[in-house]
Coordinates of C-alpha atoms and ligand atoms in Angstrom, one line a residue:
X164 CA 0.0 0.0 0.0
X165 CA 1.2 3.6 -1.1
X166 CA 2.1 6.0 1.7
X167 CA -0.9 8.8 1.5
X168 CA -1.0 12.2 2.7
X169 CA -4.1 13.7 4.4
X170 CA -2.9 17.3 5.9
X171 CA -5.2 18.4 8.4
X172 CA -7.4 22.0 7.8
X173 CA -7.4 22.0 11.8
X174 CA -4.1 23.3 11.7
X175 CA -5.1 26.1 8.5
X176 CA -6.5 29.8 8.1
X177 CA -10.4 29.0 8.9
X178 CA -10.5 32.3 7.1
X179 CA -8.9 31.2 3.6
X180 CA -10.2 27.4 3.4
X181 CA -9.8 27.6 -0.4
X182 CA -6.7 28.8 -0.8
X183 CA -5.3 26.5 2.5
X184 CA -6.9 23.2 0.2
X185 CA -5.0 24.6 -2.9
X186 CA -1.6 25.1 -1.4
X187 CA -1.7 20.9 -0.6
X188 CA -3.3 20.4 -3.5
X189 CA -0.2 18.5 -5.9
X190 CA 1.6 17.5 -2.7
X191 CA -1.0 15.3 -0.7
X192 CA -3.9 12.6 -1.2
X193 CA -6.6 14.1 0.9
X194 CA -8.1 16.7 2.9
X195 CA -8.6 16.0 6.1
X196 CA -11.6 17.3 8.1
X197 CA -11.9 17.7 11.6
X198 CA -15.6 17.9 12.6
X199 CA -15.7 18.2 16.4
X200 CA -19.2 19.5 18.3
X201 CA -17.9 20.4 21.6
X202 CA -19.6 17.3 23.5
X203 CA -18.0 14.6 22.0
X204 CA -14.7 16.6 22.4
X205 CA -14.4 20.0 24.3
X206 CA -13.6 21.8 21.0
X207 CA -16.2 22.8 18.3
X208 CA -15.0 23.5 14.7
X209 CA -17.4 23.1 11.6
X210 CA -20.2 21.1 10.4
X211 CA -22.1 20.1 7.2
X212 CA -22.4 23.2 5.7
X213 CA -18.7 24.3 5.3
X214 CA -17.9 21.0 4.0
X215 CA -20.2 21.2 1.4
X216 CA -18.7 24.5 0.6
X217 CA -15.3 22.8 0.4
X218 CA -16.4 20.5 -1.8
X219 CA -17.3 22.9 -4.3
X220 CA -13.9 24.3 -3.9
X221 CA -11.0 21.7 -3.2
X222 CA -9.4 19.6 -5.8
X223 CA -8.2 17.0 -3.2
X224 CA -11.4 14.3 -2.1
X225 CA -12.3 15.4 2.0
X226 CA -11.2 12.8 4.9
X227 CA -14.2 13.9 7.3
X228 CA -12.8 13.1 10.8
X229 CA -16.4 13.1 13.0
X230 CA -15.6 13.8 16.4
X231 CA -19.1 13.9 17.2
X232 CA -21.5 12.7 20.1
X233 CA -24.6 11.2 17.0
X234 CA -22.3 10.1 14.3
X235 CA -25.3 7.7 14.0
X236 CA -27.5 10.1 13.1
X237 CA -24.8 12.7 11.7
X238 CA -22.5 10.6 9.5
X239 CA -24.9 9.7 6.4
X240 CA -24.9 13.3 5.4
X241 CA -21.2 14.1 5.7
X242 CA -21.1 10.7 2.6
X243 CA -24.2 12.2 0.9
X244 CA -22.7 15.6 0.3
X245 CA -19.9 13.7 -1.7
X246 CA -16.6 13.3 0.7
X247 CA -15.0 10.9 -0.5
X248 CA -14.4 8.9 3.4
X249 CA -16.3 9.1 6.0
X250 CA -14.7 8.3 9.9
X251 CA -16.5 7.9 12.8
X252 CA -15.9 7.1 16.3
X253 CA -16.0 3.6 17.8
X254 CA -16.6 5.4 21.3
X255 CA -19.6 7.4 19.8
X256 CA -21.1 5.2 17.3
X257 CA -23.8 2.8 18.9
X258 CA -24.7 1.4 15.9
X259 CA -21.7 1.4 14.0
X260 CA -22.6 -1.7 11.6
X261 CA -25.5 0.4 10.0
X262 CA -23.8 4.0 10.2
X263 CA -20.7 2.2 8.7
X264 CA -22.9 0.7 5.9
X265 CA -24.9 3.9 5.6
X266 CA -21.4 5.5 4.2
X267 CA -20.4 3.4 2.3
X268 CA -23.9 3.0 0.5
X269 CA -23.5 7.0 -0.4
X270 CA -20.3 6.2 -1.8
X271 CA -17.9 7.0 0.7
X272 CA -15.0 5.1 2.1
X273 CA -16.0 4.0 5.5
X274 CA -13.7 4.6 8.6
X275 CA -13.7 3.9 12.0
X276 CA -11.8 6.1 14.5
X277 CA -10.4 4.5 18.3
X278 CA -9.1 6.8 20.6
X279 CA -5.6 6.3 22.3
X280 CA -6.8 3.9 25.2
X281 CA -9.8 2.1 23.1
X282 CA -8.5 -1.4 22.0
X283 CA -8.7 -2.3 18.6
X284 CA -9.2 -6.2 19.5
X285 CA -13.0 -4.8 21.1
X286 CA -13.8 -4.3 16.8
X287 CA -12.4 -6.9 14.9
X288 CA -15.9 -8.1 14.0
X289 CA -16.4 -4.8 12.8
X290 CA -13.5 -5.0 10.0
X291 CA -15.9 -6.2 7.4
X292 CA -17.4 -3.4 7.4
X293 CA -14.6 -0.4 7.3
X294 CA -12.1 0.9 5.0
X295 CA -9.9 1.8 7.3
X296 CA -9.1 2.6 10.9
X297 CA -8.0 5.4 12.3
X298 CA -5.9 5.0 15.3
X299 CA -5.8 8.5 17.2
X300 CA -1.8 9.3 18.7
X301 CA -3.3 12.0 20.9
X302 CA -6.6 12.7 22.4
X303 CA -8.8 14.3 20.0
X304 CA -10.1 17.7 20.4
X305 CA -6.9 19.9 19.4
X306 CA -4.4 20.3 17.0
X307 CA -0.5 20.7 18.0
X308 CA -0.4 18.2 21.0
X309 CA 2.7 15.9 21.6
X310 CA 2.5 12.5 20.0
X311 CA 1.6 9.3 22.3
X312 CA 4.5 6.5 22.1
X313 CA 1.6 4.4 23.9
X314 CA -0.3 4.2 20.9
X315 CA 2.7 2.7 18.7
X316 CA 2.1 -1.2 19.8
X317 CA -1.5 -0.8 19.1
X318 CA -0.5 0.2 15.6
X319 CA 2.1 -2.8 14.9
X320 CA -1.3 -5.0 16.3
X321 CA -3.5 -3.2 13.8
X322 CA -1.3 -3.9 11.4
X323 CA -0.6 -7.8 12.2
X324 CA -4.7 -8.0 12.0
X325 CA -5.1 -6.5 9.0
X326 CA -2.1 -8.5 7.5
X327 CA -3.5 -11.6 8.4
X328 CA -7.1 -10.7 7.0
X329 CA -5.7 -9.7 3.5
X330 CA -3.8 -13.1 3.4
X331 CA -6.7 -14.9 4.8
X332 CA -4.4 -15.9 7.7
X333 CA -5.8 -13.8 10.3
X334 CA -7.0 -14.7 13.7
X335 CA -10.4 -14.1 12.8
X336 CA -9.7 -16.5 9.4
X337 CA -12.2 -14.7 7.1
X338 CA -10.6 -12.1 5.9
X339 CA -12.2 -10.7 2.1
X340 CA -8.8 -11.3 0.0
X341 CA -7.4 -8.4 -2.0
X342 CA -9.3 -5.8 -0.5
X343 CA -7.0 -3.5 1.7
X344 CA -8.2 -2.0 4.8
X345 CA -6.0 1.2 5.9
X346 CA -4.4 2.1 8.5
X347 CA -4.5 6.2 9.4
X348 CA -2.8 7.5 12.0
X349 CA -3.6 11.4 13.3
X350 CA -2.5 13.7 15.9
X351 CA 1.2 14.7 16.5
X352 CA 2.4 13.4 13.3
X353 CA 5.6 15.5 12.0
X354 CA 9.2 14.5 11.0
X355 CA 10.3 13.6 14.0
X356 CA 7.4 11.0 14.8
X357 CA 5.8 9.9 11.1
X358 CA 8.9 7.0 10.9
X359 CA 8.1 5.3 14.0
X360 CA 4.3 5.1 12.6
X361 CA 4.9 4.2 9.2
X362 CA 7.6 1.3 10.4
X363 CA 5.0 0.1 13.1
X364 CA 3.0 0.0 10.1
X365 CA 0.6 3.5 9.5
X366 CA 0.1 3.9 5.7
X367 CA -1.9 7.2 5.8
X368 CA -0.6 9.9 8.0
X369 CA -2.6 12.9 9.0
X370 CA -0.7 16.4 9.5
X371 CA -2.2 19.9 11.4
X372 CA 0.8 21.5 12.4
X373 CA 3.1 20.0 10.1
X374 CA 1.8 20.9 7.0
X375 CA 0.3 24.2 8.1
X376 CA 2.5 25.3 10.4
X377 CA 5.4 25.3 7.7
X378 CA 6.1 27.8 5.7
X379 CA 5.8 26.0 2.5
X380 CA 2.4 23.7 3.1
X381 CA 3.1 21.8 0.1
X382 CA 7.0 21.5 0.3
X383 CA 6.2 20.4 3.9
X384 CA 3.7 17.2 3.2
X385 CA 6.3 16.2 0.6
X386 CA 8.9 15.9 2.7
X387 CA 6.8 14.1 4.7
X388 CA 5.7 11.7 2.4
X389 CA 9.5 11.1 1.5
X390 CA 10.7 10.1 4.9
X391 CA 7.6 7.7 5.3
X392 CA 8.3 5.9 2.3
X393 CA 11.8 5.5 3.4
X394 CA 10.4 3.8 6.4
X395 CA 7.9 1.7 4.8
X396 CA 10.4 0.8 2.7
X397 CA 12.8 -0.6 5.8
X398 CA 9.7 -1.8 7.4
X399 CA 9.3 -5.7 7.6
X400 CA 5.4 -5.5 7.8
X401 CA 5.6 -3.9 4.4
X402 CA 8.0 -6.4 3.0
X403 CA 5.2 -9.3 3.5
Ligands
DX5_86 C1 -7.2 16.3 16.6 C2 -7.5 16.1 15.1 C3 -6.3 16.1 14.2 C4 -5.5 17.4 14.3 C5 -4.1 16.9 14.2 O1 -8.3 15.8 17.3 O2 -8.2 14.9 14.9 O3 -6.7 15.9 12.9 O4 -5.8 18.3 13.3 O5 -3.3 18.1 14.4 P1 -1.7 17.9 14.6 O6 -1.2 17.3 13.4 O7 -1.3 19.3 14.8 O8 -1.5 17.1 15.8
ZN87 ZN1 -8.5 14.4 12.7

């Protein structure tokens, strides 16, 4: 699996959203959008109606990020409105199966989101049904916090799990062959931490304050995609 590039908005000009999704726009894969309603997380940022503006505007397909309390209810839309995927939380959803489905019926890819001490073990029934998982390196809520080391074993474990369902060796044994789950990782990733995610084996990074923090947005996510291609490259899980 390519290394992808998903630079965070979080971390742009709220003011210039256009302009922020064109500077990224030859250098990364995605757009990622932070939706957060101040009850899931204590932080409230934007909703529906400004991603359907983006959508009219960026070039690059949105990576909704829904750190909501009702994804249930919420998520649907977010797919409808034409992002191209669609994460949720495992901590919010309670009735992830049909939300997950839901998403990927309006064409999205479906993904599912587990905070830094949720256990991914707790959803391997739900791997059938999600295009990838989103492991969260920080609490979610803000941009620009320090990466969590703790999260790193969790990622080699995701990675083992979806290895094995893609060879139809995995623990749960009934893995669909071919199709690739992925593995995102978001919060604290920069050059000094996107190695020790893509070797533990993260294949699409999101970047706040790494891309938009630099002075050159663009120059910045390519440099980053450089140095985790150089590490999936060394990586044994990527060697098969
Ligand atoms: C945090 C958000 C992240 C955030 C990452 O809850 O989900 O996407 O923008 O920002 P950085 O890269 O600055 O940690
Ligand atoms: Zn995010």
């Amino acid at each position: 699996m390519a290394v992808q590039i998903s630079p965070s908005i979080l971390s742009a000009d709220f003011a210039r959203l256009a302009e922020e999704a064109k500077a990224v726009e030859e250098a990364a894969d995605w757009l990622h959008v932070d939706v957060m309603d101040n009850h899931f997380v204590p932080n409230l940022t934007l909703g529906l109606p400004v991603v359907q503006a983006l959508l009219k505007h960026a070039a690059l397909p949105i990576d909704c990020h829904l750190m909501i309390e009702d994804p249930d209810r919420y998520a649907p839309a977010y797919a409808e409105a034409g992002s191209g995927s669609v994460t949720i939380h495992a901590e919010a959803a309670k009735a992830p199966v049909r939300t997950l489905r839901a998403i990927r019926a309006a064409g999205a890819r479906s993904g599912l989101a587990l905070n830094p001490g949720t256990a991914i073990e707790f959803y391997e029934d739900l791997l059938d049904e999600v295009d990838m998982v989103l492991l969260m390196t920080v609490e979610p809520g803000f941009g620009a916090q320090k990466f969590l080391d703790m999260v790193l074993p969790k990622i080699r474990r995701t990675r083992a799990m979806l290895t094995g369902r893609n060879t139809g060796h995995g623990p749960a044994g009934h893995g669909e062959k071919g199709r690739e789950i992925w593995l995102q990782v978001d919060g604290g990733v920069s050059d000094e931490t996107i190695e020790r995610c893509a070797e533990a084996g993260a294949d699409v990074f999101v970047a706040g304050t790494a891309v938009y923090g630099a002075q050159d947005p663009a120059r910045a996510a390519r440099d980053l995609r450089e140095q985790a291609e150089r590490a999936t490259a060394r990586a044994a899980w990527a060697r098969g």
